mmCIF file of C-alpha atoms and ligand atoms in Angstrom:
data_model
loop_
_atom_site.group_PDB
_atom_site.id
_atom_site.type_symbol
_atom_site.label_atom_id
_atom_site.label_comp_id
_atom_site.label_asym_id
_atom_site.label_seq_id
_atom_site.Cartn_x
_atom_site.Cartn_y
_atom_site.Cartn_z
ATOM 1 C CA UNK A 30 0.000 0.000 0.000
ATOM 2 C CA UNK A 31 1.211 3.448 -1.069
ATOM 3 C CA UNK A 32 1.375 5.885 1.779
ATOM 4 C CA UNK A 33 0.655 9.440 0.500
ATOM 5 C CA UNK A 34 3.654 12.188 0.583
ATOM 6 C CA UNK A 35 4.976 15.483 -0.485
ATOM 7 C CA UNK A 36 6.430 15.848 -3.962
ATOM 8 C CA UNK A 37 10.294 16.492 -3.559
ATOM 9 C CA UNK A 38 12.220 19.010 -5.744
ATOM 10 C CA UNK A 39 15.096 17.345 -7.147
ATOM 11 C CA UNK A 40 17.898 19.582 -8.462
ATOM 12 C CA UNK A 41 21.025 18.007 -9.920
ATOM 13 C CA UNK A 42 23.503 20.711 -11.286
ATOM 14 C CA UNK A 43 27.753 20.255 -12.511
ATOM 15 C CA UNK A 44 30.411 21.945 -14.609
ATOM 16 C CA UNK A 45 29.043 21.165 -17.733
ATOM 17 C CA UNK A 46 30.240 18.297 -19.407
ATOM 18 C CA UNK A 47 30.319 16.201 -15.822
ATOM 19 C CA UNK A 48 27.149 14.134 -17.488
ATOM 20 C CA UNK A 49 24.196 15.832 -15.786
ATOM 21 C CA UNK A 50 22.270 15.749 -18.844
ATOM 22 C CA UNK A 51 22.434 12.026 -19.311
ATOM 23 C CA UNK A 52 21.906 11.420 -15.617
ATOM 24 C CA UNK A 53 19.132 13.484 -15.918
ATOM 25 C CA UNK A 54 17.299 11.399 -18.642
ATOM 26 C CA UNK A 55 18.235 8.038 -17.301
ATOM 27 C CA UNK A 56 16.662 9.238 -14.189
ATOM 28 C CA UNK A 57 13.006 10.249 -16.309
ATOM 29 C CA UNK A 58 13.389 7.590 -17.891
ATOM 30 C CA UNK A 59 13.207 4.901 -15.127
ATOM 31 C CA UNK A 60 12.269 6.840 -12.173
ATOM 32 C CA UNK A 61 7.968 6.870 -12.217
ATOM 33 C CA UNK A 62 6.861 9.708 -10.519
ATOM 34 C CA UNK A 63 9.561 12.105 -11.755
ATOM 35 C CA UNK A 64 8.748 15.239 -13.649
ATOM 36 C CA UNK A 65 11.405 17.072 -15.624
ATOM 37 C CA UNK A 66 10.920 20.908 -15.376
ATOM 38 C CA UNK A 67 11.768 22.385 -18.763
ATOM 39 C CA UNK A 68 13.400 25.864 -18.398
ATOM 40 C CA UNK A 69 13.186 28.915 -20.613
ATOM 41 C CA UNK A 70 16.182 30.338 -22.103
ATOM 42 C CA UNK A 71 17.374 33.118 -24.119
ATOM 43 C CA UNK A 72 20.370 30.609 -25.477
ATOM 44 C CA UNK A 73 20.282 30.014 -29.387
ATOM 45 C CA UNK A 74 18.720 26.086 -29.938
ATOM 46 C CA UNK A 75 21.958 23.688 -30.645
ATOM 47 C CA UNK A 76 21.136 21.194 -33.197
ATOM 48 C CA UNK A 77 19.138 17.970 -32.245
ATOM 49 C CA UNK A 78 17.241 20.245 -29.667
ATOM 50 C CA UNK A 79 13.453 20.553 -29.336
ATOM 51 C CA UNK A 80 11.667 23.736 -28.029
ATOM 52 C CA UNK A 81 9.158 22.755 -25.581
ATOM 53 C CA UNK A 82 11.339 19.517 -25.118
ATOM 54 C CA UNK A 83 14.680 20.797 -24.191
ATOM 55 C CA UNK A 84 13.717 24.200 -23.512
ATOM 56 C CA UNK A 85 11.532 26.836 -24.089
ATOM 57 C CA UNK A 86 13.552 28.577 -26.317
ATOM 58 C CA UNK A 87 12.239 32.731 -25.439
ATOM 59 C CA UNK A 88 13.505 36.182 -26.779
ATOM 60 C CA UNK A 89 15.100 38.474 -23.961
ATOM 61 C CA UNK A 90 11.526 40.344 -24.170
ATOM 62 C CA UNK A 91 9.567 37.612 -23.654
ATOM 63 C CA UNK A 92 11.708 36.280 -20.643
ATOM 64 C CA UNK A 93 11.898 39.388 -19.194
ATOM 65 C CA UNK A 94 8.013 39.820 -18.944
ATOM 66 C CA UNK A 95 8.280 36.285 -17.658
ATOM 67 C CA UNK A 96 10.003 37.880 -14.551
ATOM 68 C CA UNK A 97 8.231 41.007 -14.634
ATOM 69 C CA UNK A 98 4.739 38.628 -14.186
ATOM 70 C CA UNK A 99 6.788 36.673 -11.398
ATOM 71 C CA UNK A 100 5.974 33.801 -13.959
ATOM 72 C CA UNK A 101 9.222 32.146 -12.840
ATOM 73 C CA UNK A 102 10.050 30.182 -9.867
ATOM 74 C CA UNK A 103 13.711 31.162 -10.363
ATOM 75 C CA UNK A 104 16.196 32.447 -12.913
ATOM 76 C CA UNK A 105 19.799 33.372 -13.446
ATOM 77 C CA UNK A 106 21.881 34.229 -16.023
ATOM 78 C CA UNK A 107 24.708 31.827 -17.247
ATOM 79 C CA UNK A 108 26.909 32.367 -19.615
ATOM 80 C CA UNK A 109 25.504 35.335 -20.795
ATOM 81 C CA UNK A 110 21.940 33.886 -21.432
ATOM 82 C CA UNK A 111 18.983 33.703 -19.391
ATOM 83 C CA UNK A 112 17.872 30.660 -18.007
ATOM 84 C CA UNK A 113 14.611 30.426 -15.644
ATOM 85 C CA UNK A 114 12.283 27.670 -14.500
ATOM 86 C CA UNK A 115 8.451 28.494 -15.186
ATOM 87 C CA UNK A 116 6.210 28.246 -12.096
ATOM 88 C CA UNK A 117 3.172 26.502 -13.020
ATOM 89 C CA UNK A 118 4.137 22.965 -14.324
ATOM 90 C CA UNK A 119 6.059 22.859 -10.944
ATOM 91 C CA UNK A 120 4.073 23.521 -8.662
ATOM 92 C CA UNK A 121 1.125 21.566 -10.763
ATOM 93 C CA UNK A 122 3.206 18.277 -10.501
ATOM 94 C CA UNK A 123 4.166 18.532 -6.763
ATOM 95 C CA UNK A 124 0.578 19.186 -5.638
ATOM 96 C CA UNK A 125 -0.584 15.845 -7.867
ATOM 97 C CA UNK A 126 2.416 14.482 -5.862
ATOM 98 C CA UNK A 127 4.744 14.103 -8.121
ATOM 99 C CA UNK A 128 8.655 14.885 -7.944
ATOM 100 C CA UNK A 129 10.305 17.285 -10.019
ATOM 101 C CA UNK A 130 13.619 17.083 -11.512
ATOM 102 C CA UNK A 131 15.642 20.721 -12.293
ATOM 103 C CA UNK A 132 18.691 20.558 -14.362
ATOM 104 C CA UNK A 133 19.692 24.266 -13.098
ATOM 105 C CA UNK A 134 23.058 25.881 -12.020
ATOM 106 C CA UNK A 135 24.194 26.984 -8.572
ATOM 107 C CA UNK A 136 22.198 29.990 -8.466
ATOM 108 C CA UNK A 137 18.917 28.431 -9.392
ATOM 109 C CA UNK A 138 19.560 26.062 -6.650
ATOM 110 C CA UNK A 139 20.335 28.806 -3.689
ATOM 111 C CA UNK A 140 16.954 30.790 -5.076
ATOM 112 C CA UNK A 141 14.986 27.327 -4.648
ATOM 113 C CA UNK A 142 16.584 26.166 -1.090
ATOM 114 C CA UNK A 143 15.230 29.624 0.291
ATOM 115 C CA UNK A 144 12.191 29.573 -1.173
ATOM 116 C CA UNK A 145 11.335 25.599 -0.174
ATOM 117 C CA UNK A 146 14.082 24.593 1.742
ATOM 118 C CA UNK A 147 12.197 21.239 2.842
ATOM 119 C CA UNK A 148 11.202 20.249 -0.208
ATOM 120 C CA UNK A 149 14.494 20.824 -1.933
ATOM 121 C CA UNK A 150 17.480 17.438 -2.253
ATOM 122 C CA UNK A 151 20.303 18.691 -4.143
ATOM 123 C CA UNK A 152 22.880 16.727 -5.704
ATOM 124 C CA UNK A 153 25.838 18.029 -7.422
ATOM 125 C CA UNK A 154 28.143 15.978 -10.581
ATOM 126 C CA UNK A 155 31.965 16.425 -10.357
ATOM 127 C CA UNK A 156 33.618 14.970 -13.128
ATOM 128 C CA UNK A 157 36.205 12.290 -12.040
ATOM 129 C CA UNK A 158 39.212 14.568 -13.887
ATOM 130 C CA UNK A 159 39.369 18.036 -15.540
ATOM 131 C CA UNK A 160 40.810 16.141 -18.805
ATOM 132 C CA UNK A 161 37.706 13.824 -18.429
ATOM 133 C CA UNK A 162 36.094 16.931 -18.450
ATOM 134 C CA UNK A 163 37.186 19.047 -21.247
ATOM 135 C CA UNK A 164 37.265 14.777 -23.563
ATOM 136 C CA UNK A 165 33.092 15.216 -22.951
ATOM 137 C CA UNK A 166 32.689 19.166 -23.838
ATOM 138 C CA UNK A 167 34.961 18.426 -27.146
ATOM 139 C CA UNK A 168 32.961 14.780 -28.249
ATOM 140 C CA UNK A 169 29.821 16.750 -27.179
ATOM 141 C CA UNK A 170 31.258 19.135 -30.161
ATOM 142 C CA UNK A 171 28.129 20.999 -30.339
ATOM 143 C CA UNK A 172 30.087 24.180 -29.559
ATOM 144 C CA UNK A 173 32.537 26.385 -30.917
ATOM 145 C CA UNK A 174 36.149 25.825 -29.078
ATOM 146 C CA UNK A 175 35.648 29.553 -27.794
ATOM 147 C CA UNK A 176 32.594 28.595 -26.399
ATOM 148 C CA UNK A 177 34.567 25.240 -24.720
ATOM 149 C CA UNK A 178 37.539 26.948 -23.358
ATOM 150 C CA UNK A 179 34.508 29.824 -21.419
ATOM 151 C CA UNK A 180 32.636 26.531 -20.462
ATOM 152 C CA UNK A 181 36.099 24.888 -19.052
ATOM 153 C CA UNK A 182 36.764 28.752 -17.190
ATOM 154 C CA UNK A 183 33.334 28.814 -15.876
ATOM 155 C CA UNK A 184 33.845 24.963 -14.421
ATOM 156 C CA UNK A 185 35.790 26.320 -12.117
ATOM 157 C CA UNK A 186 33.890 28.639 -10.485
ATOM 158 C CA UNK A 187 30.890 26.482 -10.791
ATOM 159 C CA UNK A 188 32.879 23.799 -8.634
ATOM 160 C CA UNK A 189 33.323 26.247 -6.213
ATOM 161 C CA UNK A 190 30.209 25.952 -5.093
ATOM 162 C CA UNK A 191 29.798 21.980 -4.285
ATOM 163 C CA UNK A 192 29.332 22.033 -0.603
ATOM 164 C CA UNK A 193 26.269 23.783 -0.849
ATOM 165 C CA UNK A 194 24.636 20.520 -2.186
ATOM 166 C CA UNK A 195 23.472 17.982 0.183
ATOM 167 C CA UNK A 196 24.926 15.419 -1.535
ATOM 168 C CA UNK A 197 28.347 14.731 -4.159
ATOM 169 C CA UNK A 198 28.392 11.863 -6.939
ATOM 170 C CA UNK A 199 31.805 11.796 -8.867
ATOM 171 C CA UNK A 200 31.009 10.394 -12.126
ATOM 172 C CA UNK A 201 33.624 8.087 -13.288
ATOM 173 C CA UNK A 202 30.987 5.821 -14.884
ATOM 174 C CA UNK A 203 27.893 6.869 -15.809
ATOM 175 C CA UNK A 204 26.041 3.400 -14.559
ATOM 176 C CA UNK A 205 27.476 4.267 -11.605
ATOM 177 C CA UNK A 206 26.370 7.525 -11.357
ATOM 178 C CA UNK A 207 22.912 6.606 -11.992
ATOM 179 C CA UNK A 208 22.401 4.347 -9.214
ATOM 180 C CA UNK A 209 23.854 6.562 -6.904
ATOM 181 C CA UNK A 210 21.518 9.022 -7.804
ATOM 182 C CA UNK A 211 18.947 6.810 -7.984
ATOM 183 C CA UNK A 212 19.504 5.949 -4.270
ATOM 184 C CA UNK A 213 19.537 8.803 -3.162
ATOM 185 C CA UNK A 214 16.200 9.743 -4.981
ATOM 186 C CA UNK A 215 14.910 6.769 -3.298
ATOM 187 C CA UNK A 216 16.046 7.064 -0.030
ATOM 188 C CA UNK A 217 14.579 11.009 0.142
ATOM 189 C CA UNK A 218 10.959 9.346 -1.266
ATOM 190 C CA UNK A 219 11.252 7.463 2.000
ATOM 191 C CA UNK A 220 12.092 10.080 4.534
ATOM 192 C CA UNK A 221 8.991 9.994 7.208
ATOM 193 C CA UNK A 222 8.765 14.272 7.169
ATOM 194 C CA UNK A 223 7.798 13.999 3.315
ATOM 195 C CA UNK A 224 5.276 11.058 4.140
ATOM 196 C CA UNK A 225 2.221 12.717 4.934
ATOM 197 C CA UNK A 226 0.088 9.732 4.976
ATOM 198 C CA UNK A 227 1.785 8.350 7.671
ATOM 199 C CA UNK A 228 -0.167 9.201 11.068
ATOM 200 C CA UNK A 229 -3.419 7.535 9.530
ATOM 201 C CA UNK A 230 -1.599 4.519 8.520
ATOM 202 C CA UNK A 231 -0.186 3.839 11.568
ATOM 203 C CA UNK A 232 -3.228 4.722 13.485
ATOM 204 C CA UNK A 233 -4.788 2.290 10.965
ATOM 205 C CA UNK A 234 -2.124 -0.311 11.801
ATOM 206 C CA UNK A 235 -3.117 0.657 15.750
ATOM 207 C CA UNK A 236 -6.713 0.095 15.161
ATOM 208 C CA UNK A 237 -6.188 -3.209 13.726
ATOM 209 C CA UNK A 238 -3.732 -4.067 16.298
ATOM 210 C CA UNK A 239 -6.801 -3.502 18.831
ATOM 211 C CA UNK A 240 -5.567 0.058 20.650
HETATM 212 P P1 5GP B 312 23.122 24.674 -21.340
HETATM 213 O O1 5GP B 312 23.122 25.977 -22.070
HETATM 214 O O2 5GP B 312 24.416 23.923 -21.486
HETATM 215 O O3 5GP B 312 21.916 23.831 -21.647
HETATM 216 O O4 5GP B 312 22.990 25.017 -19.788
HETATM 217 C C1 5GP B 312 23.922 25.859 -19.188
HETATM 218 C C2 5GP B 312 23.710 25.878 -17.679
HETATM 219 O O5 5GP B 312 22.460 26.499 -17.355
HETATM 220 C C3 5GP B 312 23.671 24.499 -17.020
HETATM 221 O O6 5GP B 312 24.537 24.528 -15.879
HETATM 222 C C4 5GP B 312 22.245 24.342 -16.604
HETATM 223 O O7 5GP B 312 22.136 23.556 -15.419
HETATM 224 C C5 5GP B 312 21.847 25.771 -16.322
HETATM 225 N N1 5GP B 312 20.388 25.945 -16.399
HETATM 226 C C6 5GP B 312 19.532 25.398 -17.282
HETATM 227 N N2 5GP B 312 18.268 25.767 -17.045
HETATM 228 C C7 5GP B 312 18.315 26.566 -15.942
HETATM 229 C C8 5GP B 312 17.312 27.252 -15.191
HETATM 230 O O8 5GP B 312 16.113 27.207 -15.447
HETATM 231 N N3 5GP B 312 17.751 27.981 -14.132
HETATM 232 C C9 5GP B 312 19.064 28.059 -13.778
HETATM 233 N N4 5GP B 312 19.375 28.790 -12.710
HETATM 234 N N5 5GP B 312 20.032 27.429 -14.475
HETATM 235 C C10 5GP B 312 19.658 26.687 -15.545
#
């Protein structure tokens, strides 16, 4: 028997090129009850992309009214585009309790923990090496190399910021990874604050018991 709970928000963020992406869809892919929130961004579409899918792929003035109407539930700006997570299919999936998952950087994450601290499990990717690194962001060769060498720059200072996640995974192999993620997804799913349902099961189990 299913005992109801809370949705979780479930934020992974990495340097990218650490695998996050991949993670990401292995996780919606075999996790039921997982939600990916698709962001908005100003950032041109890369090949093999779908808007709506990947993103929603805005102009500046549309994202801007976005967070003029308080339409998103957080947003930042990374390198040099805007990226922001729309309110309503969030907060639509955790009250059907369901969880969400948010590919977003540092920033996103710190706007999220102080809005819904409680509801918030963070995990952040380090990639096993920075040549292991920059070998993904060059086979990922979707980007220029000026664009690579800013991403590999920018690593750094996103790494700086890992031990404001509550938990690490260093992904030396990506099957790995995934069921370390996947534990901790499950674990959190089990933690008795999120389990609402709880007190009237166990005063069910009471009743039955004959208290
Ligand atoms: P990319 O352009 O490679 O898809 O993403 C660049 C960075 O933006 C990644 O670190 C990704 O996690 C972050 N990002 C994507 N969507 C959002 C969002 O909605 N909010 C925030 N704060 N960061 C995001």
């Amino acid at each position: 028997m299913s005992v109801e709970r809370r949705g979780l928000m479930f934020v992974l963020s990495s340097p990218s090129g650490a695998g996050k992406t991949t993670l990401s869809r292995l996780l919606i892919e075999q996790m039921p009850g997982l939600k990916m929130s698709v962001s908005a961004t100003t950032r041109p579409m890369r090949p093999g992309e779908v808007n709506g899918r990947d993103y929603l792929f805005v102009d500046p003035a549309r994202f801007k009214e976005m967070v003029d109407r308080n339409e998103l539930l957080e947003w930042a700006t990374v390198f040099d585009n805007s990226y922001g997570t729309p309110r309503d299919p969030v907060e639509a999936a955790l009250s059907a309790g369901q969880d969400v998952l948010f590919d977003i950087d540092w920033q996103g994450t710190q706007q999220l923990r102080e809005k819904a601290r409680a509801d918030v499990v963070s995990v952040f990717i380090l990639p096993p090496s920075a040549a292991d690194l920059e070998k993904r962001l060059h086979t990922r060769a979707q980007d220029s190399d000026a664009i690579i060498r800013s991403r590999m720059s920018r690593a750094t200072h996103e790494l700086s910021h890992w031990a404001e996640y509550d938990y690490i995974v260093i992904n030396h192999a990506v099957d790995d990874a995934f069921a370390e993620v996947q534990s901790i997804l499950k674990a959190e799913r089990l933690k008795r604050e999120r389990r609402t349902g709880l007190t009237t099961f166990v005063r069910e189990l009471q009743r039955q018991l004959g208290n």
